[in-house]
Amino acid sequence: MSDRLASGAANKGADFLLELRSEEIPARMQAGARAELEKLFRAQLAAAGLEASDLTIWSTPRRLALIARDLPEATAAVSEELKGPRSSAPPQALEGFLRKTGLTQDQLEDRDGVYFAVIDKPGRATAAVLAEAIPAIIRAFSWPKSMRWGKDSASSESLRWVRPLSGIVAIFGEELLPCEVGGIASGYATRGHRFHCPGEITIGSASDYAEKLRACHVIVDHEERQTIIRDGAAKAAADAGLTLVADEGLVIENAGLTEWPVPLLGRFDEAFLEVPPEVIQLTARVNQKYFVVNDAAGRLANGFVCTANIDAVDGGAEIVAGNRKVLAARLSDARFFWEQDRKTTLADHAKRLDRITFHEKLGTVADKVERVAKLAEWLASEGIVPNCDPALARQAAELAKADLVTEMVGEFPELQGLMGGYYARAEGLPDAVADAIRDHYKPVGQGDDVPTAPVTVAVSLADRLDTLAGFFSYEMPPTGSKDPFALRRAALAIIAQIFATGIRIDLAKVIRSAIIELGNQPVKKRRESDPLFARFFDKIWPEFPEAPVEGLVTKRSAELKRTQPDLQPYFDQYAGYFVEQMGEPIIRHKKTLPTLLDFFADRLKVQQREAGVRHDLIDAVFALGGEDDLVRLLARVKALQAFMATDDGTNLLAGYKRAANILKQAGKDTVIPAKAGIADDGAPTMAAPAFAGATAVDQALLAALDTAELAASAAVTEERFTDAMAALASLRAPIDAFFDGVMVNDPDEAVRAYRLGLLARFTGAVHGVADFSKIEG
C-alpha cells in the first residue's frame, strides 16, 4: 500500500489557540502538564497529517494555554493505492478485495494483469480536525493526581482533571471551534486575575491572547514570570544592601503559584539568627516559599523575600507584615526545637535509636550503629583509612544517627547529619567527630562534595559498607530500574571517596568484615544476655567473631553433648541455633562477597564511562582477577586507555587477536609454550633448550618476549603501569615481523608447535598487563 499526496497541497493558514482553565494547578505539576499537552496535541496533528510551524505552551496556576502557528486551513487530499489479486484469480479473491475497498470491479485499474484500487480521500477542514481533537486531548490527559467533581462525579466515566475544569477557549484564526467536554462548552471568554480583574475577557484570536491577559494582570508566559521573580527578588535584596541566596527551584515554584508576581522584601527578628542558618533557610523555603538573603559579609541576614500575587496599593506593606508574622511563628517553632534538642546529649538521644527499625531483617537503627561503629574503628585501627584515630572513629559512628530522634530532624528530615554536627559542636565534642557526624552522608549525588577528613571517611565508608553487605546478604540487590534502598548510590559514593582520598582499600577484605559482623551481631547480643548460652558459646565458638571451619561446629556440638551432661536439658535449645548461626556467616560470605564485588565493578564502569573511560578497558583489567584495590585498578585502566589511543596499542591489539585466533584454531594439544624463567642472578632462561629449527625472526620474537615479560611484570608489581604499557609496545615490531616473515602453521609439526608456543608466550605476556580479549576493536 502506498500514499500519494494530491497535487496542490493546502496553503498555510491560521494560528490555533487552546486554553484550558481550571482551579489552581499545583506548581509542581505544571511542567509535566505542559509536556503532556504538547505530546497529546502533536499526536493528534500527526494522526491528521498536520504540522505546525511553531508550538508555544504556557501555564499559570489557573490555566494551560497552547498556541500552534501557521496551521493549514485543511488537510491535504490523499490518494490511497491498494494492490489486489491478479485478474486471473478466482472470483472469490476479487469479491473479497471489492468488499475491503468498497469499490466495484469497473472502478479497479488493471495493470499488467494485477488489479489496483485507487481511493481518493478528500482533505478535511483543519477546524473540524481540531474540534474533534480537543475532547480527545482532555480525556486522555494524564495527571499525577486528578479528581472528579459535580453531580456526575459518582460515575467512573466522568471527566477527571487536576482541579475542576471551568472553561475552554478554542479559536482557529478568528473562528470559534465548537466542542464540549463534561458539560463545559468552548467559547471566546476567559477570565483575568482573580482579584485585579475577575470578570470575563473576550479573546479574538491567538495574536491578542497574551496581551489581553496582561492587561488584566495575568502574565501567561511562565518563563517571563520566572524572570520577574528572579530579577525582582535580587533587586529587592540589593536595594537593602543585601544579597539574594539564589534558589532556582524556588523561582520556578513561585512562578507556578502566581499570575502577577511581585517580589517584596521583609525582615524578621534578629534574635532568630541564633538558630543554624540552614534551619532558617529551610523553614522559609519549605513552609513559606520565601527566599533568604545574606549580608555584606556573606552571613545569613534577618531578611526574606516573599512573592505576592497582587499589585498592592500600599506597596505591599500589609502583605510583608502578614508574612513576617507567619514566618516568626515558624521560626519560633524552629528555635524551640533547637533549644530542646540541646538539653539532651547526643549519646542520650542515641539510646532511643532502638525504637526505629532500620529493616525487618537487619534490625534497628541501634543495631546498625553498633555494626558501623565496630567497622569504622576497624578501618582506622587496620590503617585502611590512614591517619584516623580509632577511638574518634568509633565515637563519631556511635553518634552519627543520634539526630534522627531529635525534634528538629523530625520536622526537617533533610537536616539529618547536619543537625547532629551542630549538636555535637554545641556540647563540646571534638571537631573531627562533629564534622564526621555532619558529613557522613556525603556525597549524596553527582557533583556533591566528597569529604576527605579521615574520621569522616571511616564513618562514611563503614555506614555504606554495612548497608550494602546487609541488603546483599539477604538477597535484596537492585533490580532493573528499581533500587529502593539506594544501593547503587551507596556504591558510587564509596568509589568516589576512595578516588578522592586515594586510600588503598582491599574491597574483598572490608566487605568480608562487614558480612561477618552482620552475621555475628545476633549471636553476640544473645551471649551477653544469656549466661547459660555463654557456656555453650565459649565451648563451641572460641574463634568468635571469626567463623570456624565448616564441619567444626557439628563436631564440637557432639563432643559437648558427651562431656557436659548437665547441659543436656538445654542442648536441643542451643545446639541447633549454633549450627545455624555459625554456618550462616560462611554461607553468606561465599554468596555475597563475589556478588558485591561484581556490583562494584558494574558501578565503577558506570562512573568511569561518564568520565570518558571505555568500559571494555575496565573489563580488560577486571578480567585478570584478584584486583580489589580500586585506585590501582583505575591507574592501570587509564594507562591502558592512553596506550590504546596510540598506533602501538592499536597494532598490538590486532596482533593479539590474530595470535589468539590461530591458537584457538590450533587446539591446546598442539601448543608447546617456550616459557622463559628467571635464574638466581635475575637473567632470563629458557624452560627448554632453544629450538634448532628457529629462524632469525623466531629468535627475535623470543628475545623480545624474554625482555618484555620481565619488564612488564616488574612494572605492574611496582604500579608503574605506563612503563608496563611501554614494555608491551616493544613487542609490536617483533610480532608484526613474525607474522610477515614466517608461516605459523608450518608443515613440519615440530616447527608448527614451536611457533604456536611463541604465540602462547606472546598472548601470555600481554595478559600479564590486561586481558586484551575483552578490548573492542
PDB file of N, CA and C in Angstrom, residues 663-736:
ATOM      1  N   LEU A 663      45.738 -19.641  17.819  1.00  0.00           N
ATOM      2  CA  LEU A 663      45.826 -20.593  18.927  1.00  0.00           C
ATOM      3  C   LEU A 663      44.505 -21.327  19.146  1.00  0.00           C
ATOM      4  N   LYS A 664      43.403 -20.596  18.991  1.00  0.00           N
ATOM      5  CA  LYS A 664      42.095 -21.212  19.173  1.00  0.00           C
ATOM      6  C   LYS A 664      41.858 -22.289  18.130  1.00  0.00           C
ATOM      7  N   GLN A 665      42.244 -22.026  16.904  1.00  0.00           N
ATOM      8  CA  GLN A 665      42.041 -22.992  15.832  1.00  0.00           C
ATOM      9  C   GLN A 665      42.979 -24.184  15.966  1.00  0.00           C
ATOM     10  N   ALA A 666      44.173 -23.928  16.507  1.00  0.00           N
ATOM     11  CA  ALA A 666      45.157 -24.997  16.614  1.00  0.00           C
ATOM     12  C   ALA A 666      44.786 -26.021  17.665  1.00  0.00           C
ATOM     13  N   GLY A 667      44.168 -25.588  18.752  1.00  0.00           N
ATOM     14  CA  GLY A 667      43.832 -26.505  19.831  1.00  0.00           C
ATOM     15  C   GLY A 667      44.958 -26.599  20.831  1.00  0.00           C
ATOM     16  N   LYS A 668      44.610 -26.861  22.065  1.00  0.00           N
ATOM     17  CA  LYS A 668      45.594 -26.836  23.146  1.00  0.00           C
ATOM     18  C   LYS A 668      46.641 -27.941  23.030  1.00  0.00           C
ATOM     19  N   ASP A 669      46.267 -29.089  22.489  1.00  0.00           N
ATOM     20  CA  ASP A 669      47.186 -30.232  22.490  1.00  0.00           C
ATOM     21  C   ASP A 669      48.423 -29.991  21.637  1.00  0.00           C
ATOM     22  N   THR A 670      48.326 -29.069  20.674  1.00  0.00           N
ATOM     23  CA  THR A 670      49.461 -28.866  19.767  1.00  0.00           C
ATOM     24  C   THR A 670      50.348 -27.713  20.194  1.00  0.00           C
ATOM     25  N   VAL A 671      50.013 -27.051  21.297  1.00  0.00           N
ATOM     26  CA  VAL A 671      50.766 -25.870  21.717  1.00  0.00           C
ATOM     27  C   VAL A 671      51.829 -26.267  22.731  1.00  0.00           C
ATOM     28  N   ILE A 672      53.077 -25.924  22.440  1.00  0.00           N
ATOM     29  CA  ILE A 672      54.169 -26.200  23.364  1.00  0.00           C
ATOM     30  C   ILE A 672      54.802 -24.869  23.737  1.00  0.00           C
ATOM     31  N   PRO A 673      54.426 -24.255  24.852  1.00  0.00           N
ATOM     32  CA  PRO A 673      54.968 -22.940  25.194  1.00  0.00           C
ATOM     33  C   PRO A 673      56.475 -22.998  25.414  1.00  0.00           C
ATOM     34  N   ALA A 674      57.185 -22.041  24.889  1.00  0.00           N
ATOM     35  CA  ALA A 674      58.613 -21.894  25.139  1.00  0.00           C
ATOM     36  C   ALA A 674      58.778 -20.788  26.174  1.00  0.00           C
ATOM     37  N   LYS A 675      58.501 -21.105  27.424  1.00  0.00           N
ATOM     38  CA  LYS A 675      58.395 -20.113  28.501  1.00  0.00           C
ATOM     39  C   LYS A 675      59.746 -19.773  29.087  1.00  0.00           C
ATOM     40  N   ALA A 676      60.056 -18.520  29.231  1.00  0.00           N
ATOM     41  CA  ALA A 676      61.293 -18.087  29.867  1.00  0.00           C
ATOM     42  C   ALA A 676      61.135 -18.111  31.366  1.00  0.00           C
ATOM     43  N   GLY A 677      62.192 -18.466  32.075  1.00  0.00           N
ATOM     44  CA  GLY A 677      62.185 -18.414  33.520  1.00  0.00           C
ATOM     45  C   GLY A 677      63.128 -17.331  34.007  1.00  0.00           C
ATOM     46  N   ILE A 678      63.409 -17.321  35.305  1.00  0.00           N
ATOM     47  CA  ILE A 678      64.329 -16.329  35.873  1.00  0.00           C
ATOM     48  C   ILE A 678      65.347 -17.081  36.710  1.00  0.00           C
ATOM     49  N   ALA A 679      66.621 -16.934  36.364  1.00  0.00           N
ATOM     50  CA  ALA A 679      67.686 -17.612  37.100  1.00  0.00           C
ATOM     51  C   ALA A 679      67.970 -16.875  38.402  1.00  0.00           C
ATOM     52  N   ASP A 680      68.856 -17.451  39.221  1.00  0.00           N
ATOM     53  CA  ASP A 680      69.172 -16.830  40.517  1.00  0.00           C
ATOM     54  C   ASP A 680      69.785 -15.445  40.342  1.00  0.00           C
ATOM     55  N   ASP A 681      70.523 -15.266  39.240  1.00  0.00           N
ATOM     56  CA  ASP A 681      71.132 -13.949  39.025  1.00  0.00           C
ATOM     57  C   ASP A 681      70.200 -12.970  38.342  1.00  0.00           C
ATOM     58  N   GLY A 682      68.934 -13.387  38.127  1.00  0.00           N
ATOM     59  CA  GLY A 682      67.948 -12.495  37.531  1.00  0.00           C
ATOM     60  C   GLY A 682      67.924 -12.519  36.024  1.00  0.00           C
ATOM     61  N   ALA A 683      68.792 -13.301  35.397  1.00  0.00           N
ATOM     62  CA  ALA A 683      68.824 -13.343  33.929  1.00  0.00           C
ATOM     63  C   ALA A 683      67.746 -14.286  33.413  1.00  0.00           C
ATOM     64  N   PRO A 684      67.158 -13.977  32.261  1.00  0.00           N
ATOM     65  CA  PRO A 684      66.141 -14.867  31.706  1.00  0.00           C
ATOM     66  C   PRO A 684      66.752 -16.158  31.200  1.00  0.00           C
ATOM     67  N   THR A 685      66.049 -17.252  31.362  1.00  0.00           N
ATOM     68  CA  THR A 685      66.493 -18.547  30.874  1.00  0.00           C
ATOM     69  C   THR A 685      65.355 -19.227  30.151  1.00  0.00           C
ATOM     70  N   MET A 686      65.664 -20.124  29.229  1.00  0.00           N
ATOM     71  CA  MET A 686      64.636 -20.887  28.545  1.00  0.00           C
ATOM     72  C   MET A 686      64.235 -22.074  29.400  1.00  0.00           C
ATOM     73  N   ALA A 687      62.937 -22.390  29.402  1.00  0.00           N
ATOM     74  CA  ALA A 687      62.459 -23.556  30.141  1.00  0.00           C
ATOM     75  C   ALA A 687      62.883 -24.831  29.453  1.00  0.00           C
ATOM     76  N   ALA A 688      63.175 -24.765  28.154  1.00  0.00           N
ATOM     77  CA  ALA A 688      63.640 -25.923  27.394  1.00  0.00           C
ATOM     78  C   ALA A 688      64.756 -25.435  26.472  1.00  0.00           C
ATOM     79  N   PRO A 689      65.607 -26.325  25.956  1.00  0.00           N
ATOM     80  CA  PRO A 689      66.678 -25.903  25.063  1.00  0.00           C
ATOM     81  C   PRO A 689      66.120 -25.166  23.857  1.00  0.00           C
ATOM     82  N   ALA A 690      66.894 -24.233  23.314  1.00  0.00           N
ATOM     83  CA  ALA A 690      66.459 -23.486  22.142  1.00  0.00           C
ATOM     84  C   ALA A 690      66.172 -24.436  20.994  1.00  0.00           C
ATOM     85  N   PHE A 691      65.156 -24.106  20.216  1.00  0.00           N
ATOM     86  CA  PHE A 691      64.722 -24.965  19.124  1.00  0.00           C
ATOM     87  C   PHE A 691      65.688 -24.819  17.956  1.00  0.00           C
ATOM     88  N   ALA A 692      66.202 -25.959  17.461  1.00  0.00           N
ATOM     89  CA  ALA A 692      67.244 -25.922  16.431  1.00  0.00           C
ATOM     90  C   ALA A 692      66.746 -25.322  15.130  1.00  0.00           C
ATOM     91  N   GLY A 693      65.424 -25.486  14.843  1.00  0.00           N
ATOM     92  CA  GLY A 693      64.911 -25.016  13.560  1.00  0.00           C
ATOM     93  C   GLY A 693      64.423 -23.586  13.579  1.00  0.00           C
ATOM     94  N   ALA A 694      64.681 -22.829  14.657  1.00  0.00           N
ATOM     95  CA  ALA A 694      64.177 -21.463  14.758  1.00  0.00           C
ATOM     96  C   ALA A 694      64.884 -20.540  13.778  1.00  0.00           C
ATOM     97  N   THR A 695      64.118 -19.702  13.107  1.00  0.00           N
ATOM     98  CA  THR A 695      64.681 -18.711  12.188  1.00  0.00           C
ATOM     99  C   THR A 695      65.085 -17.470  12.970  1.00  0.00           C
ATOM    100  N   ALA A 696      65.683 -16.538  12.274  1.00  0.00           N
ATOM    101  CA  ALA A 696      66.069 -15.275  12.910  1.00  0.00           C
ATOM    102  C   ALA A 696      64.845 -14.511  13.404  1.00  0.00           C
ATOM    103  N   VAL A 697      63.744 -14.599  12.646  1.00  0.00           N
ATOM    104  CA  VAL A 697      62.512 -13.925  13.058  1.00  0.00           C
ATOM    105  C   VAL A 697      61.968 -14.561  14.338  1.00  0.00           C
ATOM    106  N   ASP A 698      62.009 -15.925  14.386  1.00  0.00           N
ATOM    107  CA  ASP A 698      61.556 -16.609  15.608  1.00  0.00           C
ATOM    108  C   ASP A 698      62.385 -16.172  16.801  1.00  0.00           C
ATOM    109  N   GLN A 699      63.698 -16.138  16.608  1.00  0.00           N
ATOM    110  CA  GLN A 699      64.603 -15.809  17.706  1.00  0.00           C
ATOM    111  C   GLN A 699      64.417 -14.352  18.158  1.00  0.00           C
ATOM    112  N   ALA A 700      64.120 -13.472  17.201  1.00  0.00           N
ATOM    113  CA  ALA A 700      63.901 -12.064  17.565  1.00  0.00           C
ATOM    114  C   ALA A 700      62.661 -11.910  18.433  1.00  0.00           C
ATOM    115  N   LEU A 701      61.607 -12.617  18.072  1.00  0.00           N
ATOM    116  CA  LEU A 701      60.385 -12.546  18.888  1.00  0.00           C
ATOM    117  C   LEU A 701      60.623 -13.137  20.264  1.00  0.00           C
ATOM    118  N   LEU A 702      61.360 -14.268  20.325  1.00  0.00           N
ATOM    119  CA  LEU A 702      61.632 -14.900  21.616  1.00  0.00           C
ATOM    120  C   LEU A 702      62.435 -13.964  22.515  1.00  0.00           C
ATOM    121  N   ALA A 703      63.450 -13.320  21.930  1.00  0.00           N
ATOM    122  CA  ALA A 703      64.266 -12.394  22.727  1.00  0.00           C
ATOM    123  C   ALA A 703      63.432 -11.216  23.223  1.00  0.00           C
ATOM    124  N   ALA A 704      62.554 -10.692  22.345  1.00  0.00           N
ATOM    125  CA  ALA A 704      61.697  -9.576  22.755  1.00  0.00           C
ATOM    126  C   ALA A 704      60.740  -9.992  23.869  1.00  0.00           C
ATOM    127  N   LEU A 705      60.230 -11.223  23.789  1.00  0.00           N
ATOM    128  CA  LEU A 705      59.325 -11.724  24.829  1.00  0.00           C
ATOM    129  C   LEU A 705      60.059 -11.853  26.158  1.00  0.00           C
ATOM    130  N   ASP A 706      61.280 -12.403  26.120  1.00  0.00           N
ATOM    131  CA  ASP A 706      62.038 -12.549  27.365  1.00  0.00           C
ATOM    132  C   ASP A 706      62.222 -11.193  28.061  1.00  0.00           C
ATOM    133  N   THR A 707      62.525 -10.183  27.269  1.00  0.00           N
ATOM    134  CA  THR A 707      62.756  -8.849  27.840  1.00  0.00           C
ATOM    135  C   THR A 707      61.445  -8.198  28.301  1.00  0.00           C
ATOM    136  N   ALA A 708      60.431  -8.255  27.418  1.00  0.00           N
ATOM    137  CA  ALA A 708      59.170  -7.561  27.704  1.00  0.00           C
ATOM    138  C   ALA A 708      58.438  -8.175  28.886  1.00  0.00           C
ATOM    139  N   GLU A 709      58.435  -9.507  28.986  1.00  0.00           N
ATOM    140  CA  GLU A 709      57.734 -10.163  30.098  1.00  0.00           C
ATOM    141  C   GLU A 709      58.280  -9.706  31.441  1.00  0.00           C
ATOM    142  N   LEU A 710      59.593  -9.727  31.555  1.00  0.00           N
ATOM    143  CA  LEU A 710      60.206  -9.334  32.825  1.00  0.00           C
ATOM    144  C   LEU A 710      59.963  -7.859  33.129  1.00  0.00           C
ATOM    145  N   ALA A 711      60.097  -7.016  32.104  1.00  0.00           N
ATOM    146  CA  ALA A 711      59.909  -5.578  32.318  1.00  0.00           C
ATOM    147  C   ALA A 711      58.468  -5.253  32.687  1.00  0.00           C
ATOM    148  N   ALA A 712      57.527  -5.883  31.976  1.00  0.00           N
ATOM    149  CA  ALA A 712      56.116  -5.611  32.251  1.00  0.00           C
ATOM    150  C   ALA A 712      55.720  -6.122  33.629  1.00  0.00           C
ATOM    151  N   SER A 713      56.202  -7.324  33.988  1.00  0.00           N
ATOM    152  CA  SER A 713      55.864  -7.897  35.291  1.00  0.00           C
ATOM    153  C   SER A 713      56.383  -7.019  36.430  1.00  0.00           C
ATOM    154  N   ALA A 714      57.635  -6.567  36.296  1.00  0.00           N
ATOM    155  CA  ALA A 714      58.205  -5.713  37.343  1.00  0.00           C
ATOM    156  C   ALA A 714      57.455  -4.383  37.427  1.00  0.00           C
ATOM    157  N   ALA A 715      57.096  -3.830  36.275  1.00  0.00           N
ATOM    158  CA  ALA A 715      56.390  -2.545  36.272  1.00  0.00           C
ATOM    159  C   ALA A 715      55.009  -2.670  36.914  1.00  0.00           C
ATOM    160  N   VAL A 716      54.294  -3.764  36.641  1.00  0.00           N
ATOM    161  CA  VAL A 716      52.975  -3.970  37.245  1.00  0.00           C
ATOM    162  C   VAL A 716      53.111  -4.126  38.753  1.00  0.00           C
ATOM    163  N   THR A 717      54.104  -4.890  39.182  1.00  0.00           N
ATOM    164  CA  THR A 717      54.306  -5.089  40.620  1.00  0.00           C
ATOM    165  C   THR A 717      54.565  -3.768  41.329  1.00  0.00           C
ATOM    166  N   GLU A 718      55.309  -2.895  40.686  1.00  0.00           N
ATOM    167  CA  GLU A 718      55.663  -1.604  41.283  1.00  0.00           C
ATOM    168  C   GLU A 718      54.656  -0.510  40.928  1.00  0.00           C
ATOM    169  N   GLU A 719      53.548  -0.893  40.272  1.00  0.00           N
ATOM    170  CA  GLU A 719      52.473   0.020  39.899  1.00  0.00           C
ATOM    171  C   GLU A 719      52.943   1.120  38.959  1.00  0.00           C
ATOM    172  N   ARG A 720      53.905   0.794  38.118  1.00  0.00           N
ATOM    173  CA  ARG A 720      54.341   1.703  37.051  1.00  0.00           C
ATOM    174  C   ARG A 720      53.648   1.255  35.765  1.00  0.00           C
ATOM    175  N   PHE A 721      52.366   1.557  35.676  1.00  0.00           N
ATOM    176  CA  PHE A 721      51.575   0.961  34.601  1.00  0.00           C
ATOM    177  C   PHE A 721      51.899   1.569  33.228  1.00  0.00           C
ATOM    178  N   THR A 722      52.321   2.810  33.199  1.00  0.00           N
ATOM    179  CA  THR A 722      52.740   3.398  31.922  1.00  0.00           C
ATOM    180  C   THR A 722      53.967   2.673  31.392  1.00  0.00           C
ATOM    181  N   ASP A 723      54.888   2.310  32.314  1.00  0.00           N
ATOM    182  CA  ASP A 723      56.072   1.554  31.900  1.00  0.00           C
ATOM    183  C   ASP A 723      55.683   0.152  31.437  1.00  0.00           C
ATOM    184  N   ALA A 724      54.662  -0.425  32.079  1.00  0.00           N
ATOM    185  CA  ALA A 724      54.201  -1.753  31.649  1.00  0.00           C
ATOM    186  C   ALA A 724      53.666  -1.696  30.223  1.00  0.00           C
ATOM    187  N   MET A 725      52.948  -0.627  29.902  1.00  0.00           N
ATOM    188  CA  MET A 725      52.439  -0.478  28.541  1.00  0.00           C
ATOM    189  C   MET A 725      53.592  -0.272  27.556  1.00  0.00           C
ATOM    190  N   ALA A 726      54.619   0.443  27.976  1.00  0.00           N
ATOM    191  CA  ALA A 726      55.781   0.639  27.112  1.00  0.00           C
ATOM    192  C   ALA A 726      56.476  -0.680  26.827  1.00  0.00           C
ATOM    193  N   ALA A 727      56.511  -1.564  27.842  1.00  0.00           N
ATOM    194  CA  ALA A 727      57.108  -2.888  27.630  1.00  0.00           C
ATOM    195  C   ALA A 727      56.307  -3.679  26.600  1.00  0.00           C
ATOM    196  N   LEU A 728      54.982  -3.577  26.672  1.00  0.00           N
ATOM    197  CA  LEU A 728      54.151  -4.249  25.670  1.00  0.00           C
ATOM    198  C   LEU A 728      54.390  -3.647  24.290  1.00  0.00           C
ATOM    199  N   ALA A 729      54.564  -2.335  24.235  1.00  0.00           N
ATOM    200  CA  ALA A 729      54.770  -1.672  22.946  1.00  0.00           C
ATOM    201  C   ALA A 729      56.023  -2.197  22.250  1.00  0.00           C
ATOM    202  N   SER A 730      57.010  -2.656  23.036  1.00  0.00           N
ATOM    203  CA  SER A 730      58.240  -3.182  22.431  1.00  0.00           C
ATOM    204  C   SER A 730      57.991  -4.476  21.658  1.00  0.00           C
ATOM    205  N   LEU A 731      56.840  -5.103  21.859  1.00  0.00           N
ATOM    206  CA  LEU A 731      56.514  -6.355  21.163  1.00  0.00           C
ATOM    207  C   LEU A 731      55.864  -6.100  19.806  1.00  0.00           C
ATOM    208  N   ARG A 732      55.500  -4.867  19.538  1.00  0.00           N
ATOM    209  CA  ARG A 732      54.763  -4.601  18.299  1.00  0.00           C
ATOM    210  C   ARG A 732      55.582  -4.987  17.061  1.00  0.00           C
ATOM    211  N   ALA A 733      56.801  -4.457  16.955  1.00  0.00           N
ATOM    212  CA  ALA A 733      57.610  -4.727  15.757  1.00  0.00           C
ATOM    213  C   ALA A 733      57.951  -6.209  15.623  1.00  0.00           C
ATOM    214  N   PRO A 734      58.386  -6.886  16.694  1.00  0.00           N
ATOM    215  CA  PRO A 734      58.704  -8.316  16.544  1.00  0.00           C
ATOM    216  C   PRO A 734      57.491  -9.172  16.156  1.00  0.00           C
ATOM    217  N   ILE A 735      56.320  -8.875  16.701  1.00  0.00           N
ATOM    218  CA  ILE A 735      55.159  -9.712  16.360  1.00  0.00           C
ATOM    219  C   ILE A 735      54.709  -9.429  14.931  1.00  0.00           C
ATOM    220  N   ASP A 736      54.810  -8.155  14.488  1.00  0.00           N
ATOM    221  CA  ASP A 736      54.482  -7.841  13.096  1.00  0.00           C
ATOM    222  C   ASP A 736      55.436  -8.562  12.153  1.00  0.00           C
TER     223      ASP A 736
END
